Tab-separated table of C-alpha atoms and ligand atoms in Angstrom:
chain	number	residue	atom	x	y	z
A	1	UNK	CA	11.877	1.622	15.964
A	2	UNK	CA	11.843	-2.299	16.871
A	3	UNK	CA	11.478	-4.609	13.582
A	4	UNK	CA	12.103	-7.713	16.291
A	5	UNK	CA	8.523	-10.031	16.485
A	6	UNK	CA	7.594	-10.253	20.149
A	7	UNK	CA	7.865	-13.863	21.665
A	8	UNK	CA	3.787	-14.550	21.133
A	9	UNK	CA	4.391	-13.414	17.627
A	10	UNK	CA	7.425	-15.779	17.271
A	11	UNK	CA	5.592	-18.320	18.730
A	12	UNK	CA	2.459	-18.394	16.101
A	13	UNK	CA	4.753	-18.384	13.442
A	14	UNK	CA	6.655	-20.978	14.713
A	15	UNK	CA	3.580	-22.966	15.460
A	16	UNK	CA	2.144	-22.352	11.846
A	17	UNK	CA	5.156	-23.066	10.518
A	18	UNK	CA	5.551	-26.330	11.977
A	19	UNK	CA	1.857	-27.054	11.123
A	20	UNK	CA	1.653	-25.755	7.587
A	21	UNK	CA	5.075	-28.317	6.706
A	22	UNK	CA	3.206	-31.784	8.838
A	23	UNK	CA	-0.411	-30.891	7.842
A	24	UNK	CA	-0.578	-28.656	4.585
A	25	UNK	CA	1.642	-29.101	2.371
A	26	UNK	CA	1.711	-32.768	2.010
A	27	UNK	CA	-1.939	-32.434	0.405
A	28	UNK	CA	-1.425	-29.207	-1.553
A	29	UNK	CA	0.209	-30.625	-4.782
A	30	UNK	CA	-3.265	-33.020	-4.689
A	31	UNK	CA	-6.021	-30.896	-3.548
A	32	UNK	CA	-5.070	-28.330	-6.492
A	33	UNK	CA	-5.067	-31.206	-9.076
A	34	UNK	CA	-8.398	-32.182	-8.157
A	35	UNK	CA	-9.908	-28.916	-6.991
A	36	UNK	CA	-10.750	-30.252	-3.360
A	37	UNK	CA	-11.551	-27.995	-0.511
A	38	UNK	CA	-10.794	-29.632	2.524
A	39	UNK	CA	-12.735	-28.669	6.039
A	40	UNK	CA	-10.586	-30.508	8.012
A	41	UNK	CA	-8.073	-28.250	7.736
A	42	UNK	CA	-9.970	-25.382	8.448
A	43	UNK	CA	-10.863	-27.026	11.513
A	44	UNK	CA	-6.996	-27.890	12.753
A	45	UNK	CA	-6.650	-24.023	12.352
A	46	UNK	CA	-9.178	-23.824	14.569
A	47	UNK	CA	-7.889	-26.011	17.034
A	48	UNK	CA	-4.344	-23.781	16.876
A	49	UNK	CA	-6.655	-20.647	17.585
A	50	UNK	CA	-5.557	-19.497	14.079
A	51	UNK	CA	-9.130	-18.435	12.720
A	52	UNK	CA	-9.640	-16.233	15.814
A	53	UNK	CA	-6.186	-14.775	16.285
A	54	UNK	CA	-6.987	-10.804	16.555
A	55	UNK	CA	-10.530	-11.231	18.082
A	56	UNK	CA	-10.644	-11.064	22.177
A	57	UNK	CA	-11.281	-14.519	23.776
A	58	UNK	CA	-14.701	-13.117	24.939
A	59	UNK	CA	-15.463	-13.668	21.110
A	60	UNK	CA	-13.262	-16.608	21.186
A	61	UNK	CA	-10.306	-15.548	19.627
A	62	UNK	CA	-6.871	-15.407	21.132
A	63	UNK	CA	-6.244	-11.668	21.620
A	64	UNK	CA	-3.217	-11.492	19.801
A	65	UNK	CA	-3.008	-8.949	16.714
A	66	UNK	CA	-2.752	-8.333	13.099
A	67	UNK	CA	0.924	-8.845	12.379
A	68	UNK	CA	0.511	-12.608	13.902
A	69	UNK	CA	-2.648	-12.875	11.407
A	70	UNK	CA	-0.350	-11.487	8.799
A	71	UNK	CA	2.204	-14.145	9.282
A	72	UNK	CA	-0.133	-17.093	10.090
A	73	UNK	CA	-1.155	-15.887	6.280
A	74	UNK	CA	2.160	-16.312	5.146
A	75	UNK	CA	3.753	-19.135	6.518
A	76	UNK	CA	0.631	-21.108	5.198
A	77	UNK	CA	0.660	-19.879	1.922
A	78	UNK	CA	4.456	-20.883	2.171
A	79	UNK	CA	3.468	-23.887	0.975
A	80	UNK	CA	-0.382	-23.475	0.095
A	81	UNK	CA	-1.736	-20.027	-0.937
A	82	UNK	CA	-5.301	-21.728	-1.154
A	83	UNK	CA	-5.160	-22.189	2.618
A	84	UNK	CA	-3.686	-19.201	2.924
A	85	UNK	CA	-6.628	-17.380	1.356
A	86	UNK	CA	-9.313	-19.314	3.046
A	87	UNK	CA	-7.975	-18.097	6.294
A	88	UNK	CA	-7.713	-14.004	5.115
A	89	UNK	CA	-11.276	-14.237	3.593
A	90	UNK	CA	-12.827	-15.496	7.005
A	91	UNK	CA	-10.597	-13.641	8.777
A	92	UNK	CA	-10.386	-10.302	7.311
A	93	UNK	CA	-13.109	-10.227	5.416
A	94	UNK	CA	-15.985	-12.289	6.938
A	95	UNK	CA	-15.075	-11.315	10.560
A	96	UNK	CA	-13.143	-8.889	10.908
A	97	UNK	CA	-16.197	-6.278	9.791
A	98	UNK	CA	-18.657	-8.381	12.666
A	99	UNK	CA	-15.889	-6.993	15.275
A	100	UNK	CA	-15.565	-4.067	13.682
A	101	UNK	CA	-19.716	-2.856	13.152
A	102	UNK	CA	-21.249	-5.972	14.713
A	103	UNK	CA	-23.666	-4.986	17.726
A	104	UNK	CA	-23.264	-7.044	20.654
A	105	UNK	CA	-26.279	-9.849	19.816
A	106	UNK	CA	-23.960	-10.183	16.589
A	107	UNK	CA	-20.992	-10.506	17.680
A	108	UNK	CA	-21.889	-13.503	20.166
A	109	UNK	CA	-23.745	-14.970	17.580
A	110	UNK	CA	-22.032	-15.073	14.630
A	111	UNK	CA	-18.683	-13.670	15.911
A	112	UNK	CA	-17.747	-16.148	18.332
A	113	UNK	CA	-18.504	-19.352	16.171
A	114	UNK	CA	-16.221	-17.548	13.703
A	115	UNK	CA	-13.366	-16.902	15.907
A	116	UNK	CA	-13.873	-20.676	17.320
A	117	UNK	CA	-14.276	-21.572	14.003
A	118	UNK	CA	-17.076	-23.580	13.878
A	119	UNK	CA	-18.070	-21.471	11.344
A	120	UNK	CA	-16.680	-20.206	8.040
A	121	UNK	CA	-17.061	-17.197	6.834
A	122	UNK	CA	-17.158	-15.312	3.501
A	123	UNK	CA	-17.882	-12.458	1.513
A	124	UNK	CA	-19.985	-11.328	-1.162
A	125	UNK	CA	-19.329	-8.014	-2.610
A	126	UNK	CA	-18.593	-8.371	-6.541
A	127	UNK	CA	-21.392	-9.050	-8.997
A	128	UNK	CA	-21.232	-10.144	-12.778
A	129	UNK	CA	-21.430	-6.362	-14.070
A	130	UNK	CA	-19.823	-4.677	-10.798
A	131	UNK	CA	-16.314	-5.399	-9.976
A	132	UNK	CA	-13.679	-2.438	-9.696
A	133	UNK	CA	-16.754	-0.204	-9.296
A	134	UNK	CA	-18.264	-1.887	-7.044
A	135	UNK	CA	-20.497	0.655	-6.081
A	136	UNK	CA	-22.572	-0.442	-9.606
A	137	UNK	CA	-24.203	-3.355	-7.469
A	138	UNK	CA	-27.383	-4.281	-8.283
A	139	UNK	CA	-28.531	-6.748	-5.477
A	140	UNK	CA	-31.291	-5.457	-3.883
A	141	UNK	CA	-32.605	-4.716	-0.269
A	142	UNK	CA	-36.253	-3.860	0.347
A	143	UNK	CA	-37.503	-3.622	3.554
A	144	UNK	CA	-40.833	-6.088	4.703
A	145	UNK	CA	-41.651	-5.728	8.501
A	146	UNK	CA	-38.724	-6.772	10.476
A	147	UNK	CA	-37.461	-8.348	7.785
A	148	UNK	CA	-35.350	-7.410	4.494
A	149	UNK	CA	-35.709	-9.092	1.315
A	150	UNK	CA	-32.835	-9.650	-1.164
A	151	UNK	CA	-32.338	-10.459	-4.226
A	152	UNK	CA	-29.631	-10.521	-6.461
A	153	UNK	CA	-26.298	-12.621	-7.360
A	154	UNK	CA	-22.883	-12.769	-6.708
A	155	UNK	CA	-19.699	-13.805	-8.190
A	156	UNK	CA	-16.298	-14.787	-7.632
A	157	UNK	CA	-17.207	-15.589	-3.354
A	158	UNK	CA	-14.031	-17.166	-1.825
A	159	UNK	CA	-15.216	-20.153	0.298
A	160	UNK	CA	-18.618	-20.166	-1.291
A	161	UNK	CA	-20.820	-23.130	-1.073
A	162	UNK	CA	-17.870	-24.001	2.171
A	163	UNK	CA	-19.101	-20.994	4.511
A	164	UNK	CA	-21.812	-20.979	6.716
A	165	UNK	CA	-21.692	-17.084	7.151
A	166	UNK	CA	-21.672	-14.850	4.342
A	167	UNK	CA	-21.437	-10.500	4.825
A	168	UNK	CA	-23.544	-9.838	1.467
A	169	UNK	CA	-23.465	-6.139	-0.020
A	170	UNK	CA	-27.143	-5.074	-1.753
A	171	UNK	CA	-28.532	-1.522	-2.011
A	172	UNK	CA	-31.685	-0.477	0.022
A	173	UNK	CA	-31.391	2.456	-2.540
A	174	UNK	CA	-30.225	2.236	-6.254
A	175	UNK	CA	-30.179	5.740	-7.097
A	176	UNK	CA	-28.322	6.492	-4.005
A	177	UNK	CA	-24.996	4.935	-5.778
A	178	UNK	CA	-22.568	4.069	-2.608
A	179	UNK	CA	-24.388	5.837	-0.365
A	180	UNK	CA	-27.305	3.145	-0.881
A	181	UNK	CA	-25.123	-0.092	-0.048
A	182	UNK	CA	-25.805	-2.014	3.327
A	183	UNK	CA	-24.103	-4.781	4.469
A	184	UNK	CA	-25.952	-8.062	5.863
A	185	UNK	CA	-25.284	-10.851	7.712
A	186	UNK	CA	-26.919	-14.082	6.155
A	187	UNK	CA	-26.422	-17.397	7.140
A	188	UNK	CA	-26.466	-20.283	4.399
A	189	UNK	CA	-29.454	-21.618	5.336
A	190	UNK	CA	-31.699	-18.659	5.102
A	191	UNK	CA	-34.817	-18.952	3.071
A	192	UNK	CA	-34.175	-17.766	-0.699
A	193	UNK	CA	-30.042	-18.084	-0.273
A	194	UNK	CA	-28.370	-20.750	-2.731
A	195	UNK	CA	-24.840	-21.277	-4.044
A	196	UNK	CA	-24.328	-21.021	-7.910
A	197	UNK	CA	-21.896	-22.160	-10.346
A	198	UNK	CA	-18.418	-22.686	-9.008
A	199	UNK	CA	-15.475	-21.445	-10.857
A	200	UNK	CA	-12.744	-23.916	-12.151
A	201	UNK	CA	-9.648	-21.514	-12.062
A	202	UNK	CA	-5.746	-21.401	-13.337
A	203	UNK	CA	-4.840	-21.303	-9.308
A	204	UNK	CA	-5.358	-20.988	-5.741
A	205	UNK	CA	-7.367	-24.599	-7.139
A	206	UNK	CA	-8.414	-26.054	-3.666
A	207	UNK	CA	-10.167	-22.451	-2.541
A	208	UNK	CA	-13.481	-22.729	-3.653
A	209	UNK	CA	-15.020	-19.944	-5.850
A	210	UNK	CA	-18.620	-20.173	-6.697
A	211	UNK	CA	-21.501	-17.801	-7.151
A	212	UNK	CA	-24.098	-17.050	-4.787
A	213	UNK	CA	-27.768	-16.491	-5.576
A	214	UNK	CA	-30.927	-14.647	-2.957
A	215	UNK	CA	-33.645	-15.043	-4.758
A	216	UNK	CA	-36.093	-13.053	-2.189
A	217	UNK	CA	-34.053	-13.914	0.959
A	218	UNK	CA	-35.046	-12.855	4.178
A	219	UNK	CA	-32.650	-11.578	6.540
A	220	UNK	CA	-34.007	-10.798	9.737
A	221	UNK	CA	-33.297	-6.938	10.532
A	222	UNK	CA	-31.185	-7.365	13.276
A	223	UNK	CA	-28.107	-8.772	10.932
A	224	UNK	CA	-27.378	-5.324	9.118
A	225	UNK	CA	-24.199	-4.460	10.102
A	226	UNK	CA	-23.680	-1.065	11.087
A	227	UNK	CA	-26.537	1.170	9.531
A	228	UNK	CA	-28.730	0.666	7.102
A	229	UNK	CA	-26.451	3.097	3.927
A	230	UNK	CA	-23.246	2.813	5.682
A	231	UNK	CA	-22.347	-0.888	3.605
A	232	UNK	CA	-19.920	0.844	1.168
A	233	UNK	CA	-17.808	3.083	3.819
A	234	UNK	CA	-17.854	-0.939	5.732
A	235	UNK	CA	-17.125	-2.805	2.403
A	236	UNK	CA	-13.910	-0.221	1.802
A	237	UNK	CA	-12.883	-0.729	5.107
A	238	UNK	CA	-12.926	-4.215	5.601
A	239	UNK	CA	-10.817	-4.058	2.114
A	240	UNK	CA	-8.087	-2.114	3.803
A	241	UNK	CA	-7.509	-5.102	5.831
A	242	UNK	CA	-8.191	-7.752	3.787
A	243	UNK	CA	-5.516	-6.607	1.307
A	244	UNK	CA	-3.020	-6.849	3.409
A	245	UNK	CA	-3.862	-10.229	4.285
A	246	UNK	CA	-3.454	-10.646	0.706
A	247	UNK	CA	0.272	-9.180	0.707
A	248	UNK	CA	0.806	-11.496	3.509
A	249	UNK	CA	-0.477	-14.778	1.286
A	250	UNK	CA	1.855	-13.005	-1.577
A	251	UNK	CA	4.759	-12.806	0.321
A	252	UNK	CA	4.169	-16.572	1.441
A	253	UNK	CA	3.988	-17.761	-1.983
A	254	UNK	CA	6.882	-15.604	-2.708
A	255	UNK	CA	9.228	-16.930	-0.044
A	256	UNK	CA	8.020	-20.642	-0.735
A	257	UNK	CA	9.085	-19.914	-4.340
A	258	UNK	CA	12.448	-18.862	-3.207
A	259	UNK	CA	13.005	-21.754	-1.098
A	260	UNK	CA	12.480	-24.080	-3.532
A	261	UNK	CA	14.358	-22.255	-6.032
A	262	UNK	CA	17.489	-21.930	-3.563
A	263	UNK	CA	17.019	-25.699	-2.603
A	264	UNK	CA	17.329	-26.569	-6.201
A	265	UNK	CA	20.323	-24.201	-7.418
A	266	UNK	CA	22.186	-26.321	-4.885
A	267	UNK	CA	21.046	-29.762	-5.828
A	268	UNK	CA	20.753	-28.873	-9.590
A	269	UNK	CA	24.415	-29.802	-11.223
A	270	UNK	CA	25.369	-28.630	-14.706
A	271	UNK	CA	28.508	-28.134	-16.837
A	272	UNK	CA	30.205	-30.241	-13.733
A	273	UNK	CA	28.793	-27.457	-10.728
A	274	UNK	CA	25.461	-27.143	-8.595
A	275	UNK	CA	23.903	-24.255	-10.810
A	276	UNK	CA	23.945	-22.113	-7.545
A	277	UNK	CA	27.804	-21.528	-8.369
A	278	UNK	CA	26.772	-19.722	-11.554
A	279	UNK	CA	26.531	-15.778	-11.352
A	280	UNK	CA	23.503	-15.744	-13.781
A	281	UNK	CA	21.452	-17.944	-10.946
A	282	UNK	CA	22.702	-17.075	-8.041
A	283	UNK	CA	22.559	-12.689	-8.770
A	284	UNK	CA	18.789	-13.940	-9.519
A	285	UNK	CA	18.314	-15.665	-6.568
A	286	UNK	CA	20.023	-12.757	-4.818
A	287	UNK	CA	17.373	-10.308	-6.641
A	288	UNK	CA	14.566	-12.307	-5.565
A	289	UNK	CA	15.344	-12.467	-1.898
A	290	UNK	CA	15.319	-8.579	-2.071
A	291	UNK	CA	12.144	-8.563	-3.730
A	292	UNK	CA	10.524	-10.947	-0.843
A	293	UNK	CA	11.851	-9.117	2.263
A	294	UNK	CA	10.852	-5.570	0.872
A	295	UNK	CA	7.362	-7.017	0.095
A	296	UNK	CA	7.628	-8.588	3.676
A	297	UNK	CA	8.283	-5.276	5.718
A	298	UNK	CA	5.665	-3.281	3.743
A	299	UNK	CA	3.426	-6.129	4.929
A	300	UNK	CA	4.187	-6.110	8.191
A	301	UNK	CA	4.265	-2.768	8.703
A	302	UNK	CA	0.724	-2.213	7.549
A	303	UNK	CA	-0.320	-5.112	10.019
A	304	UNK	CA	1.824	-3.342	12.921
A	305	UNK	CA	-0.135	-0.212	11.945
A	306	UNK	CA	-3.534	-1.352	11.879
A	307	UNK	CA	-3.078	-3.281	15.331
A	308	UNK	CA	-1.555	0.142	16.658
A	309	UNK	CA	-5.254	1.664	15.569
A	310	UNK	CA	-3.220	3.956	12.944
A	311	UNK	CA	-4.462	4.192	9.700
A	312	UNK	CA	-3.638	1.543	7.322
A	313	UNK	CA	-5.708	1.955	4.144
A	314	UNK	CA	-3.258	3.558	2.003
A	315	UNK	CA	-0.029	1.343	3.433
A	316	UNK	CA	-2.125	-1.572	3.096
A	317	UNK	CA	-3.030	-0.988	-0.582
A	318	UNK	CA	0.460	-0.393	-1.085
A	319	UNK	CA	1.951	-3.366	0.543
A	320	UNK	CA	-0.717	-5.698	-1.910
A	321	UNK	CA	0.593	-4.023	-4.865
A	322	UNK	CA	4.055	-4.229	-4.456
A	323	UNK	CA	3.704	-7.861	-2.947
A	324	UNK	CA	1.312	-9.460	-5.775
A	325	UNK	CA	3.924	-8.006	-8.440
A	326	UNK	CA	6.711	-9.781	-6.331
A	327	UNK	CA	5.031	-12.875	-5.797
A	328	UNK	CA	4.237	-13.238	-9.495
A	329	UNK	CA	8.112	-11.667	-10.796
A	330	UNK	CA	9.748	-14.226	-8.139
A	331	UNK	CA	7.161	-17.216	-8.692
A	332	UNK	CA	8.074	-16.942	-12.674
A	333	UNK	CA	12.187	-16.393	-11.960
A	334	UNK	CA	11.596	-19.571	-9.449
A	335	UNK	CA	10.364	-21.315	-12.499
A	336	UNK	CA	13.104	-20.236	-14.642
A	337	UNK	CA	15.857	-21.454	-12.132
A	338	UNK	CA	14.396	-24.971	-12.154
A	339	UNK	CA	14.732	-24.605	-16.131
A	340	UNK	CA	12.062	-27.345	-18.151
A	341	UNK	CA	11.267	-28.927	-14.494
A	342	UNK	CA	10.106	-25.693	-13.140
A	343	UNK	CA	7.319	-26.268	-15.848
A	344	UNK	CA	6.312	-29.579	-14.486
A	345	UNK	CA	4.109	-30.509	-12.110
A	346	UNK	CA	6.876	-32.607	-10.440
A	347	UNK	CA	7.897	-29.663	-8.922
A	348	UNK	CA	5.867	-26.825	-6.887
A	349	UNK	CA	6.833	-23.853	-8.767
A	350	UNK	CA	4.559	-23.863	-11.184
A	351	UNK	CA	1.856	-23.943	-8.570
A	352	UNK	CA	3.450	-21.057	-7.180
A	353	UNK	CA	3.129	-19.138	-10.056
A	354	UNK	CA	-0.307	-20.002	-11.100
A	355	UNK	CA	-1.159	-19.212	-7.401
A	356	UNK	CA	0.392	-15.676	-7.273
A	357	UNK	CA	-1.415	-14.378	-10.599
A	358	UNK	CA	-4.984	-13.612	-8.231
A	359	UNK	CA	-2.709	-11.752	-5.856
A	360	UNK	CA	-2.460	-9.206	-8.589
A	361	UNK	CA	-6.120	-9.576	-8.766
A	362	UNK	CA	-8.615	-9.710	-6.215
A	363	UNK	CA	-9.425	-7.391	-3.374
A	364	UNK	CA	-9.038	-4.724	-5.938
A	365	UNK	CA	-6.866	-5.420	-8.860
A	366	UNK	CA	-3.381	-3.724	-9.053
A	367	UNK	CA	-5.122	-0.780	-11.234
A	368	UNK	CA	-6.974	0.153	-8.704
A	369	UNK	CA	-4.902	0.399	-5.650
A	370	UNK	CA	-2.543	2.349	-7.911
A	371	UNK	CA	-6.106	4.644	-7.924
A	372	UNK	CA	-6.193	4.296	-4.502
A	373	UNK	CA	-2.467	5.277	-3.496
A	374	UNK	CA	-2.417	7.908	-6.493
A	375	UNK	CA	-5.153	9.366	-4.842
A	376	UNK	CA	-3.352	9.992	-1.390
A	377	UNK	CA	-0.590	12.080	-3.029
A	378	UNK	CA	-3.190	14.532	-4.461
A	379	UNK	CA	-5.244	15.100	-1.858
A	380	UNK	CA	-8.357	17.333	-3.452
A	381	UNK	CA	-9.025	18.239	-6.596
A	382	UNK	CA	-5.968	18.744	-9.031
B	401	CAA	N1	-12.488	3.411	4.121
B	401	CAA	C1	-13.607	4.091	4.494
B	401	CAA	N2	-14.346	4.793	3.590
B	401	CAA	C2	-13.950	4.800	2.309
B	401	CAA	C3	-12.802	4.119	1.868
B	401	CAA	C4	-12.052	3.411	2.835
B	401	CAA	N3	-10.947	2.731	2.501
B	401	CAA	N4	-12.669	4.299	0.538
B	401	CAA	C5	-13.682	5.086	0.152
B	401	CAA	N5	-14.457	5.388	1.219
B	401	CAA	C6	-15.640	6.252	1.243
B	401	CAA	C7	-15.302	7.620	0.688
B	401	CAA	O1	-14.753	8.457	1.683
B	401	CAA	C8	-16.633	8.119	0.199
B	401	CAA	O2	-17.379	8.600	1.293
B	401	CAA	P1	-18.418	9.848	1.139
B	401	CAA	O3	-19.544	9.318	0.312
B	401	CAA	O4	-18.819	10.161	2.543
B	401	CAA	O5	-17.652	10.953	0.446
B	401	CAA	C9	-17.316	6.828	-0.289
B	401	CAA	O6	-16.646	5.728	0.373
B	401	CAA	C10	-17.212	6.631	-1.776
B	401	CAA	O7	-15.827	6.671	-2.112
B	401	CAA	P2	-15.342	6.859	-3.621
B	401	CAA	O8	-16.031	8.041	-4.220
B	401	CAA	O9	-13.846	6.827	-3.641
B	401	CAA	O10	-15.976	5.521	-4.288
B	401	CAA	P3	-15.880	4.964	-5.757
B	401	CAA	O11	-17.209	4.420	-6.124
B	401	CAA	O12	-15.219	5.940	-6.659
B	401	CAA	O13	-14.956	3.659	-5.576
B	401	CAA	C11	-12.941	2.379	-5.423
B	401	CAA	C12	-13.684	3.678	-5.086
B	401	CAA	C13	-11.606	2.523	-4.705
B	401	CAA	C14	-12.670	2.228	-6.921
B	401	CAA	C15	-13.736	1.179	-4.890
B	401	CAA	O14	-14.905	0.929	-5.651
B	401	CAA	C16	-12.909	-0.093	-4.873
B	401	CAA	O15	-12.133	-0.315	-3.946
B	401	CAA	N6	-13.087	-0.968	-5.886
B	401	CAA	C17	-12.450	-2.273	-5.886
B	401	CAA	C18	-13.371	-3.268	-5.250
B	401	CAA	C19	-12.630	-4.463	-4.747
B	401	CAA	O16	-11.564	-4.361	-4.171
B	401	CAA	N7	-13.236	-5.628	-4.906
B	401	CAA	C20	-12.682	-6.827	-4.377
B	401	CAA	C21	-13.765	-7.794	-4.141
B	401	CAA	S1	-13.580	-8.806	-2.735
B	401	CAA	C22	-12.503	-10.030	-3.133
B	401	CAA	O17	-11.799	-9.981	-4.082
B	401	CAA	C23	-12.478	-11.109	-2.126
B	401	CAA	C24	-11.796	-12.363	-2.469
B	401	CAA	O18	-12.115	-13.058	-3.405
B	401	CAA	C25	-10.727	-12.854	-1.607
């Protein structure tokens, strides 16, 4: 067993590292006040070979593996969980299916621009009245000569209205529950596709959240992905990696947290010693640094596992889980350490803490990966 990073993984995270401190985090205290998405970023990722970094460089990626896109999560959302999340929903979730199912016409054309990224990706799977059971969808898919038609609306889309590529979930089959879903590949400019409302939220404020409308879209029938009733089985498994992108973004915001916290203890004098000298802070801080490196090797390992081509479902709904409830339990003790200026905006923490409450959240909410893991340990029917 070797828990050592090989030198190209070192190398990424140094190099995200370095970028995330000079190019994201000066802005992040700013774009979250005013709710501002910025492209350019997106596009310096790019340039590192970031929003590729699993994909082969025939689809323009960099041919590196999970665990790197695990900690190019994390050391972003070190200091910006929004970025952080922007990258894991084009990444895991907008791509990472394309490489997965995509036929060859769709992986040069919509793959490629991704893993350049030219493009930005996103996905639309929840719906006003479907969310945990998201096999309750009720966009529709009807078939019209070479075409499909949908029509429907989505909700909650990470990146919407920001994403030229969207993997949308509709059923060519209602009464066929799961077995009915297909996935699609629809581009934003498609006839009948149009962005909705978008969401003012309590964190992650510069990744933008909208809704997304077809109102009789056509999507040419070559962009299903994989067959026409597979969509759920591809929706599941595209969420086995996107949550642990998700740990990875927790543990970020869970480390930054820390840092800060640690940085402060030291600085922080009362009754005539840095606060850090105090067993009340310092056991905390102590607890906390547990907390992240646990949620850290449960992340890693289900990134390690899934670019080994083991199965990862059930380690990756573990490792979100236990790092979403660290992120927000060290986020909120971060904020307690820094006392009344934790609760300032002065200070990141409170960011940090409004930014680890979706973590709990999306790409299935803590409920139901505890469904998910329960599930494993009673194989069958009880
Ligand atoms: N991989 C492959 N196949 C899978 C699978 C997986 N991980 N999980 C289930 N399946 C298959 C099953 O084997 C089954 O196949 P058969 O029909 O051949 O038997 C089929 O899918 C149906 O499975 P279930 O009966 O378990 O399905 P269910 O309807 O009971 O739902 C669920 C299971 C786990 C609750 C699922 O609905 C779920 O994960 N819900 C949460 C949805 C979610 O995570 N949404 C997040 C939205 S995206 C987001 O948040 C993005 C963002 O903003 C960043």
């Amino acid at each position: 067993m070797d828990f050592l990073l090989s030198e190209e993984q070192r190398v990424i995270q140094k190099t995200v590292r370095d970028f995330a401190q000079k190019e994201v985090a000066p802005s992040a205290a700013e774009r979250d006040e005013e709710e501002r998405f910025d492209r350019h970023l997106f596009t310096k990722m790019a340039e590192l070979g970031l929003t590729g970094i699993p994909w082969p460089e025939t689809y323009g990626g960099i041919g590196s593996d999970y665990l790197s896109y695990a900690i190019a999560v994390e050391e972003l959302s070190r200091v910006c969980a929004a970025t952080g999340v922007t990258l894991s929903a084009h990444l895991s979730l907008a791509s990472g299916p394309i490489f997965a199912f995509g036929t060859e016409y769709q992986k040069e054309t919509y793959l490629t621009g991704l893993a350049e990224g030219t493009k930005l990706g996103a996905y639309g799977l929840t719906e006003p009245g479907s969310g945990s059971d998201a096999a309750a969808m009720k966009t529709t898919a009807v078939k019209d000569g070479r075409h499909f038609v949908l029509n429907g609306s989505k909700v909650f889309i990470t990146n919407g209205g920001e994403a030229d590529i969207y993997l949308i979930f509709a059923s060519t089959s209602l009464e066929k529950k799961q077995r009915g879903v297909s996935a699609f590949i629809v581009e934003k400019d498609f006839p009948g596709f149009t962005i909705g409302k978008k969401e003012r939220k309590l964190g992650i404020r510069s990744s933008p959240t909208t809704e997304i409308r077809m109102n009789n879209c056509r999507v040419p029938e070559e962009n299903v992905l994989g067959n026409v009733g597979d969509g759920f089985k591809i929706a599941m498994q595209t969420l086995d990696g996107g949550r642990n992108g998700i740990a990875a973004q927790a543990v970020g915001i869970a480390q930054g947290a820390l840092d800060a916290a640690v940085q402060y203890a030291k600085e922080r004098k009362q009754f005539g010693k840095p606060i850090a000298k105090m067993q009340g802070i310092s056991f905390k801080l102590a607890d906390m640094a547990v907390k992240v490196e646990a949620a850290r090797l449960l992340t890693y390992q289900a990134a390690w596992r899934e670019s080994e081509g083991l199965s990862y479902g059930n380690e990756s709904a573990m490792s979100k889980l236990f790092a979403s409830d660290t992120a927000m339990e060290v986020t909120t003790e971060a904020v307690q350490v820094f006392g009344g200026y934790g609760y300032m905006k002065e200070y990141p923490v409170e960011r940090f803490m409004r930014d680890a409450k979706v973590t709990q959240l999306y790409e299935g909410t803590n409920e139901i990966l505890r469904s998910v893991i329960s599930k494993q340990l009673f194989p069958g029917d009880l």
